[in-house]
Structure formats: structure tokens, C-alpha cells
Amino acid sequence: KPAQNITAEYADGGDHYDMAVASLLHVVQLYRNKVMTPKEKIQDFFQWTYDHLLVGEYLLVYATLLFTGEDGVKAPKHANSDDLGKIVAGCENQAWDIAYLTNWSTLYSDTENYAEEFLFATNDVLLKRIFIYKNRPYGLNGLLFELLSKKEYKEITDYIEEKMRNRIKPNFGDDSHAYFQRLIDEEKQKLSS
């Protein structure tokens, strides 16, 4: 039986899409950085996320896989381009995929309010991997344990625990879209300089 009274405006990505675009622009900056270690990139991305957005584990899983150089995990299209427009288009394209997962997870996490079950299906191999890593036992924590040295794992998890203990969620104000657009513009400016 199809879901009743649930609509989706796919042309408007909404907050999850906007957060993903901003995040992926920041990911590209870190990806292009040849000086930072994978652990430093992961920690920087976690810090940036905690400071500016709601925590989205699908994005954290993707960034972790990318920064640790996992086989088959690619940066957004045109990440190494000198053309900012191409970089932004690649991030926007990747943001749709991540936003689909994030939107699905909000429905799935609130199953008691829906009589329907919500499934997510894709042929995108990377998206499947992100989904599996985030939703398997131990989720992001297990992925960090698997991909980092014991020392790096402890440093990152200690950092995350401390950050989450003292975290004050960012205030998006009355117009979350405007907040995210400013953040996207800041990240574009950093990439262009």
C-alpha cells in the first residue's frame, strides 16, 4: 500500500541537501590539501561539522572513506579542477545522493509515526557502501576503528566525545536556507582563494 499524505518536493533539496552541499565543498578543500594527514582531515571535517551543522553520519562516513583512501571511493566530480563552477556542480551532484540517504534516515528513525515502511534502493555502488558502513553494527565508530591506527582512533574518538559533551548546536535562525546559503558561499570563497 502506498504511503498516504506524504509528499516530497524533489526540486527543492531542503536543509539536508543544503547541508550536504556546504559539507562537500569543505570536503573538497580538505581532499585537495596535500599537507594534512588523513586523521587530520577527518578531525578537521568533524570539527567543521560540529561547529556549523547538524551531525550527519552519512557525510562523516563518506569523508572518512575518502580521506583514508578506500578503494573505489571518489571525491565529488571535478574536485581537482581549477574551475570553481565545475567543483560546485560536482558537489551539488554528490549532495543529492547524500541528501537522499539523510532524508530516508529521518523517516526510518521515526517508524512509530508511520504505518508504512520506507525502503531505499540504489544502483550507486558508493552510496551502497556509505549506507552499509553507517548502518552496520558499530557504524561510524567501527569504521574509524577499522581504518585508523589504534593511536589515531583513540585521538579521534576522544576528540569526538569531548566535542559532543560540550556541543551547542548551531543556531540556524529563522531562515535555515539563508544560513546554509551563507555557509555555502563561505566555502566557495575558501575554494576560490
PDB file of C-alpha atoms in Angstrom:
ATOM      1  CA  LYS A   1       0.000   0.000   0.000  1.00  0.00           C
ATOM      2  CA  PRO A   2       1.494   3.380  -0.941  1.00  0.00           C
ATOM      3  CA  ALA A   3       2.183   5.967   1.754  1.00  0.00           C
ATOM      4  CA  GLN A   4      -0.660   8.425   2.254  1.00  0.00           C
ATOM      5  CA  ASN A   5      -0.328  12.187   2.720  1.00  0.00           C
ATOM      6  CA  ILE A   6       3.454  12.190   2.400  1.00  0.00           C
ATOM      7  CA  THR A   7       4.816  14.435  -0.296  1.00  0.00           C
ATOM      8  CA  ALA A   8       8.313  15.234  -1.419  1.00  0.00           C
ATOM      9  CA  GLU A   9       9.376  18.259  -3.411  1.00  0.00           C
ATOM     10  CA  TYR A  10      12.441  16.840  -5.124  1.00  0.00           C
ATOM     11  CA  ALA A  11      13.379  20.043  -6.950  1.00  0.00           C
ATOM     12  CA  ASP A  12      13.914  21.707  -3.561  1.00  0.00           C
ATOM     13  CA  GLY A  13      16.623  19.799  -1.774  1.00  0.00           C
ATOM     14  CA  GLY A  14      15.770  21.318   1.582  1.00  0.00           C
ATOM     15  CA  ASP A  15      18.024  21.582   4.605  1.00  0.00           C
ATOM     16  CA  HIS A  16      19.632  18.159   4.188  1.00  0.00           C
ATOM     17  CA  TYR A  17      20.680  18.999   0.640  1.00  0.00           C
ATOM     18  CA  ASP A  18      21.975  22.450   1.625  1.00  0.00           C
ATOM     19  CA  MET A  19      23.981  20.943   4.498  1.00  0.00           C
ATOM     20  CA  ALA A  20      25.409  18.323   2.140  1.00  0.00           C
ATOM     21  CA  VAL A  21      26.484  20.932  -0.444  1.00  0.00           C
ATOM     22  CA  ALA A  22      28.280  23.006   2.203  1.00  0.00           C
ATOM     23  CA  SER A  23      29.869  19.863   3.662  1.00  0.00           C
ATOM     24  CA  LEU A  24      31.078  18.574   0.318  1.00  0.00           C
ATOM     25  CA  LEU A  25      32.628  21.922  -0.556  1.00  0.00           C
ATOM     26  CA  HIS A  26      34.564  21.658   2.708  1.00  0.00           C
ATOM     27  CA  VAL A  27      35.438  18.027   1.930  1.00  0.00           C
ATOM     28  CA  VAL A  28      36.914  19.117  -1.420  1.00  0.00           C
ATOM     29  CA  GLN A  29      39.129  21.695   0.318  1.00  0.00           C
ATOM     30  CA  LEU A  30      40.449  19.009   2.647  1.00  0.00           C
ATOM     31  CA  TYR A  31      40.763  16.439  -0.132  1.00  0.00           C
ATOM     32  CA  ARG A  32      42.920  18.834  -2.154  1.00  0.00           C
ATOM     33  CA  ASN A  33      45.176  19.564   0.825  1.00  0.00           C
ATOM     34  CA  LYS A  34      48.405  17.620   0.286  1.00  0.00           C
ATOM     35  CA  VAL A  35      49.920  18.518   3.691  1.00  0.00           C
ATOM     36  CA  MET A  36      47.316  17.200   6.143  1.00  0.00           C
ATOM     37  CA  THR A  37      47.232  13.531   7.141  1.00  0.00           C
ATOM     38  CA  PRO A  38      44.029  11.503   6.730  1.00  0.00           C
ATOM     39  CA  LYS A  39      43.457  11.694  10.513  1.00  0.00           C
ATOM     40  CA  GLU A  40      43.889  15.482  10.464  1.00  0.00           C
ATOM     41  CA  LYS A  41      41.431  15.771   7.576  1.00  0.00           C
ATOM     42  CA  ILE A  42      38.871  13.613   9.387  1.00  0.00           C
ATOM     43  CA  GLN A  43      39.257  15.632  12.577  1.00  0.00           C
ATOM     44  CA  ASP A  44      39.013  18.935  10.707  1.00  0.00           C
ATOM     45  CA  PHE A  45      35.853  17.791   8.950  1.00  0.00           C
ATOM     46  CA  PHE A  46      34.290  16.601  12.215  1.00  0.00           C
ATOM     47  CA  GLN A  47      35.207  19.938  13.864  1.00  0.00           C
ATOM     48  CA  TRP A  48      33.748  21.935  10.988  1.00  0.00           C
ATOM     49  CA  THR A  49      30.561  19.831  11.041  1.00  0.00           C
ATOM     50  CA  TYR A  50      30.083  20.212  14.806  1.00  0.00           C
ATOM     51  CA  ASP A  51      30.621  23.967  14.558  1.00  0.00           C
ATOM     52  CA  HIS A  52      28.288  24.656  11.615  1.00  0.00           C
ATOM     53  CA  LEU A  53      25.698  21.897  11.069  1.00  0.00           C
ATOM     54  CA  LEU A  54      23.646  19.091  12.457  1.00  0.00           C
ATOM     55  CA  VAL A  55      25.763  15.960  12.589  1.00  0.00           C
ATOM     56  CA  GLY A  56      25.064  13.777   9.566  1.00  0.00           C
ATOM     57  CA  GLU A  57      26.706  10.383   9.882  1.00  0.00           C
ATOM     58  CA  TYR A  58      26.377   9.578   6.181  1.00  0.00           C
ATOM     59  CA  LEU A  59      28.582  12.574   5.398  1.00  0.00           C
ATOM     60  CA  LEU A  60      31.025  11.638   8.162  1.00  0.00           C
ATOM     61  CA  VAL A  61      31.243   8.082   6.806  1.00  0.00           C
ATOM     62  CA  TYR A  62      31.817   9.352   3.265  1.00  0.00           C
ATOM     63  CA  ALA A  63      34.528  11.790   4.373  1.00  0.00           C
ATOM     64  CA  THR A  64      36.239   9.082   6.423  1.00  0.00           C
ATOM     65  CA  LEU A  65      36.243   6.651   3.495  1.00  0.00           C
ATOM     66  CA  LEU A  66      37.530   9.351   1.129  1.00  0.00           C
ATOM     67  CA  PHE A  67      40.274  10.701   3.383  1.00  0.00           C
ATOM     68  CA  THR A  68      41.593   7.234   4.210  1.00  0.00           C
ATOM     69  CA  GLY A  69      41.860   6.405   0.510  1.00  0.00           C
ATOM     70  CA  GLU A  70      39.475   3.464   0.442  1.00  0.00           C
ATOM     71  CA  ASP A  71      39.346   1.729  -2.951  1.00  0.00           C
ATOM     72  CA  GLY A  72      36.528   2.930  -5.151  1.00  0.00           C
ATOM     73  CA  VAL A  73      35.715   5.972  -3.030  1.00  0.00           C
ATOM     74  CA  LYS A  74      35.986   9.070  -5.148  1.00  0.00           C
ATOM     75  CA  ALA A  75      35.826  12.752  -4.389  1.00  0.00           C
ATOM     76  CA  PRO A  76      32.957  14.728  -5.900  1.00  0.00           C
ATOM     77  CA  LYS A  77      33.319  15.117  -9.681  1.00  0.00           C
ATOM     78  CA  HIS A  78      35.800  17.768 -10.752  1.00  0.00           C
ATOM     79  CA  ALA A  79      37.235  18.077  -7.210  1.00  0.00           C
ATOM     80  CA  ASN A  80      40.704  18.743  -8.662  1.00  0.00           C
ATOM     81  CA  SER A  81      39.511  21.249 -11.248  1.00  0.00           C
ATOM     82  CA  ASP A  82      40.583  24.889 -11.242  1.00  0.00           C
ATOM     83  CA  ASP A  83      37.070  25.806 -12.384  1.00  0.00           C
ATOM     84  CA  LEU A  84      35.005  26.673  -9.298  1.00  0.00           C
ATOM     85  CA  GLY A  85      31.759  26.198 -11.238  1.00  0.00           C
ATOM     86  CA  LYS A  86      32.701  22.612 -12.069  1.00  0.00           C
ATOM     87  CA  ILE A  87      33.706  21.893  -8.467  1.00  0.00           C
ATOM     88  CA  VAL A  88      30.399  23.290  -7.181  1.00  0.00           C
ATOM     89  CA  ALA A  89      28.418  21.280  -9.754  1.00  0.00           C
ATOM     90  CA  GLY A  90      30.225  18.104  -8.679  1.00  0.00           C
ATOM     91  CA  CYS A  91      29.480  18.817  -5.017  1.00  0.00           C
ATOM     92  CA  GLU A  92      25.832  19.563  -5.789  1.00  0.00           C
ATOM     93  CA  ASN A  93      25.529  16.283  -7.685  1.00  0.00           C
ATOM     94  CA  GLN A  94      27.073  14.301  -4.817  1.00  0.00           C
ATOM     95  CA  ALA A  95      24.916  16.232  -2.317  1.00  0.00           C
ATOM     96  CA  TRP A  96      21.725  14.842  -3.859  1.00  0.00           C
ATOM     97  CA  ASP A  97      22.896  11.287  -3.150  1.00  0.00           C
ATOM     98  CA  ILE A  98      23.826  12.047   0.455  1.00  0.00           C
ATOM     99  CA  ALA A  99      20.596  14.020   0.975  1.00  0.00           C
ATOM    100  CA  TYR A 100      18.537  11.053  -0.224  1.00  0.00           C
ATOM    101  CA  LEU A 101      20.139   8.869   2.450  1.00  0.00           C
ATOM    102  CA  THR A 102      19.709  11.520   5.128  1.00  0.00           C
ATOM    103  CA  ASN A 103      16.065  12.121   4.240  1.00  0.00           C
ATOM    104  CA  TRP A 104      15.385   8.378   4.226  1.00  0.00           C
ATOM    105  CA  SER A 105      17.015   8.011   7.636  1.00  0.00           C
ATOM    106  CA  THR A 106      14.718  10.644   9.147  1.00  0.00           C
ATOM    107  CA  LEU A 107      11.700   8.628   8.001  1.00  0.00           C
ATOM    108  CA  TYR A 108      13.229   5.336   9.108  1.00  0.00           C
ATOM    109  CA  SER A 109      14.146   6.687  12.551  1.00  0.00           C
ATOM    110  CA  ASP A 110      10.544   7.703  13.194  1.00  0.00           C
ATOM    111  CA  THR A 111       8.769   4.477  12.205  1.00  0.00           C
ATOM    112  CA  GLU A 112       6.248   4.607  15.045  1.00  0.00           C
ATOM    113  CA  ASN A 113       4.619   7.625  13.376  1.00  0.00           C
ATOM    114  CA  TYR A 114       4.157   5.840  10.045  1.00  0.00           C
ATOM    115  CA  ALA A 115       2.185   2.720   9.257  1.00  0.00           C
ATOM    116  CA  GLU A 116       4.321   2.305   6.135  1.00  0.00           C
ATOM    117  CA  GLU A 117       7.837   1.004   5.752  1.00  0.00           C
ATOM    118  CA  PHE A 118      10.299   3.155   3.792  1.00  0.00           C
ATOM    119  CA  LEU A 119      12.925   1.469   1.660  1.00  0.00           C
ATOM    120  CA  PHE A 120      15.967   2.935  -0.006  1.00  0.00           C
ATOM    121  CA  ALA A 121      17.158   1.438  -3.290  1.00  0.00           C
ATOM    122  CA  THR A 122      20.071   2.437  -5.484  1.00  0.00           C
ATOM    123  CA  ASN A 123      22.472   1.057  -8.064  1.00  0.00           C
ATOM    124  CA  ASP A 124      25.142   3.558  -6.976  1.00  0.00           C
ATOM    125  CA  VAL A 125      27.970   1.412  -5.560  1.00  0.00           C
ATOM    126  CA  LEU A 126      29.487   4.209  -3.444  1.00  0.00           C
ATOM    127  CA  LEU A 127      26.111   5.143  -1.980  1.00  0.00           C
ATOM    128  CA  LYS A 128      25.531   1.491  -1.044  1.00  0.00           C
ATOM    129  CA  ARG A 129      28.906   1.371   0.698  1.00  0.00           C
ATOM    130  CA  ILE A 130      28.177   4.554   2.636  1.00  0.00           C
ATOM    131  CA  PHE A 131      24.802   3.141   3.679  1.00  0.00           C
ATOM    132  CA  ILE A 132      26.272  -0.194   4.755  1.00  0.00           C
ATOM    133  CA  TYR A 133      29.129   1.325   6.764  1.00  0.00           C
ATOM    134  CA  LYS A 134      26.820   3.732   8.574  1.00  0.00           C
ATOM    135  CA  ASN A 135      24.151   1.125   9.345  1.00  0.00           C
ATOM    136  CA  ARG A 136      26.248  -1.925  10.197  1.00  0.00           C
ATOM    137  CA  PRO A 137      26.973  -2.760  13.847  1.00  0.00           C
ATOM    138  CA  TYR A 138      29.149  -0.046  15.420  1.00  0.00           C
ATOM    139  CA  GLY A 139      28.514   2.266  12.436  1.00  0.00           C
ATOM    140  CA  LEU A 140      30.912   5.192  12.130  1.00  0.00           C
ATOM    141  CA  ASN A 141      32.809   4.161  15.258  1.00  0.00           C
ATOM    142  CA  GLY A 142      33.505   0.732  13.760  1.00  0.00           C
ATOM    143  CA  LEU A 143      34.654   2.318  10.516  1.00  0.00           C
ATOM    144  CA  LEU A 144      37.096   4.602  12.341  1.00  0.00           C
ATOM    145  CA  PHE A 145      38.420   1.613  14.304  1.00  0.00           C
ATOM    146  CA  GLU A 146      38.865  -0.359  11.092  1.00  0.00           C
ATOM    147  CA  LEU A 147      40.595   2.349   9.049  1.00  0.00           C
ATOM    148  CA  LEU A 148      42.780   4.201  11.555  1.00  0.00           C
ATOM    149  CA  SER A 149      45.702   3.115  13.692  1.00  0.00           C
ATOM    150  CA  LYS A 150      44.854   2.450  17.345  1.00  0.00           C
ATOM    151  CA  LYS A 151      46.516   5.725  18.343  1.00  0.00           C
ATOM    152  CA  GLU A 152      44.651   7.748  15.690  1.00  0.00           C
ATOM    153  CA  TYR A 153      41.388   6.006  16.542  1.00  0.00           C
ATOM    154  CA  LYS A 154      41.763   6.907  20.226  1.00  0.00           C
ATOM    155  CA  GLU A 155      42.663  10.510  19.388  1.00  0.00           C
ATOM    156  CA  ILE A 156      39.638  10.891  17.103  1.00  0.00           C
ATOM    157  CA  THR A 157      37.152   9.182  19.423  1.00  0.00           C
ATOM    158  CA  ASP A 158      38.428  11.141  22.450  1.00  0.00           C
ATOM    159  CA  TYR A 159      38.051  14.301  20.393  1.00  0.00           C
ATOM    160  CA  ILE A 160      34.504  13.374  19.301  1.00  0.00           C
ATOM    161  CA  GLU A 161      33.455  12.539  22.870  1.00  0.00           C
ATOM    162  CA  GLU A 162      34.808  15.850  24.161  1.00  0.00           C
ATOM    163  CA  LYS A 163      33.224  17.799  21.328  1.00  0.00           C
ATOM    164  CA  MET A 164      29.836  16.146  21.779  1.00  0.00           C
ATOM    165  CA  ARG A 165      29.909  16.584  25.562  1.00  0.00           C
ATOM    166  CA  ASN A 166      30.271  20.367  25.257  1.00  0.00           C
ATOM    167  CA  ARG A 167      28.433  20.840  21.977  1.00  0.00           C
ATOM    168  CA  ILE A 168      25.923  23.585  21.489  1.00  0.00           C
ATOM    169  CA  LYS A 169      24.022  23.009  18.267  1.00  0.00           C
ATOM    170  CA  PRO A 170      24.418  25.853  15.787  1.00  0.00           C
ATOM    171  CA  ASN A 171      21.536  28.305  15.602  1.00  0.00           C
ATOM    172  CA  PHE A 172      20.235  28.426  12.028  1.00  0.00           C
ATOM    173  CA  GLY A 173      17.958  31.370  12.843  1.00  0.00           C
ATOM    174  CA  ASP A 174      14.521  31.870  11.348  1.00  0.00           C
ATOM    175  CA  ASP A 175      15.663  31.105   7.805  1.00  0.00           C
ATOM    176  CA  SER A 176      17.742  27.940   7.691  1.00  0.00           C
ATOM    177  CA  HIS A 177      18.096  28.143   3.902  1.00  0.00           C
ATOM    178  CA  ALA A 178      19.709  31.602   4.211  1.00  0.00           C
ATOM    179  CA  TYR A 179      22.055  30.279   6.920  1.00  0.00           C
ATOM    180  CA  PHE A 180      23.136  27.352   4.741  1.00  0.00           C
ATOM    181  CA  GLN A 181      23.498  29.574   1.675  1.00  0.00           C
ATOM    182  CA  ARG A 182      25.869  31.859   3.593  1.00  0.00           C
ATOM    183  CA  LEU A 183      27.857  28.797   4.658  1.00  0.00           C
ATOM    184  CA  ILE A 184      27.960  27.521   1.055  1.00  0.00           C
ATOM    185  CA  ASP A 185      29.136  30.946  -0.125  1.00  0.00           C
ATOM    186  CA  GLU A 186      31.893  30.965   2.545  1.00  0.00           C
ATOM    187  CA  GLU A 187      33.079  27.535   1.420  1.00  0.00           C
ATOM    188  CA  LYS A 188      33.054  28.608  -2.242  1.00  0.00           C
ATOM    189  CA  GLN A 189      35.116  31.665  -1.317  1.00  0.00           C
ATOM    190  CA  LYS A 190      37.680  29.499   0.510  1.00  0.00           C
ATOM    191  CA  LEU A 191      37.939  27.210  -2.513  1.00  0.00           C
ATOM    192  CA  SER A 192      38.423  30.106  -4.932  1.00  0.00           C
ATOM    193  CA  SER A 193      41.282  31.621  -2.903  1.00  0.00           C
TER     194      SER A 193
END
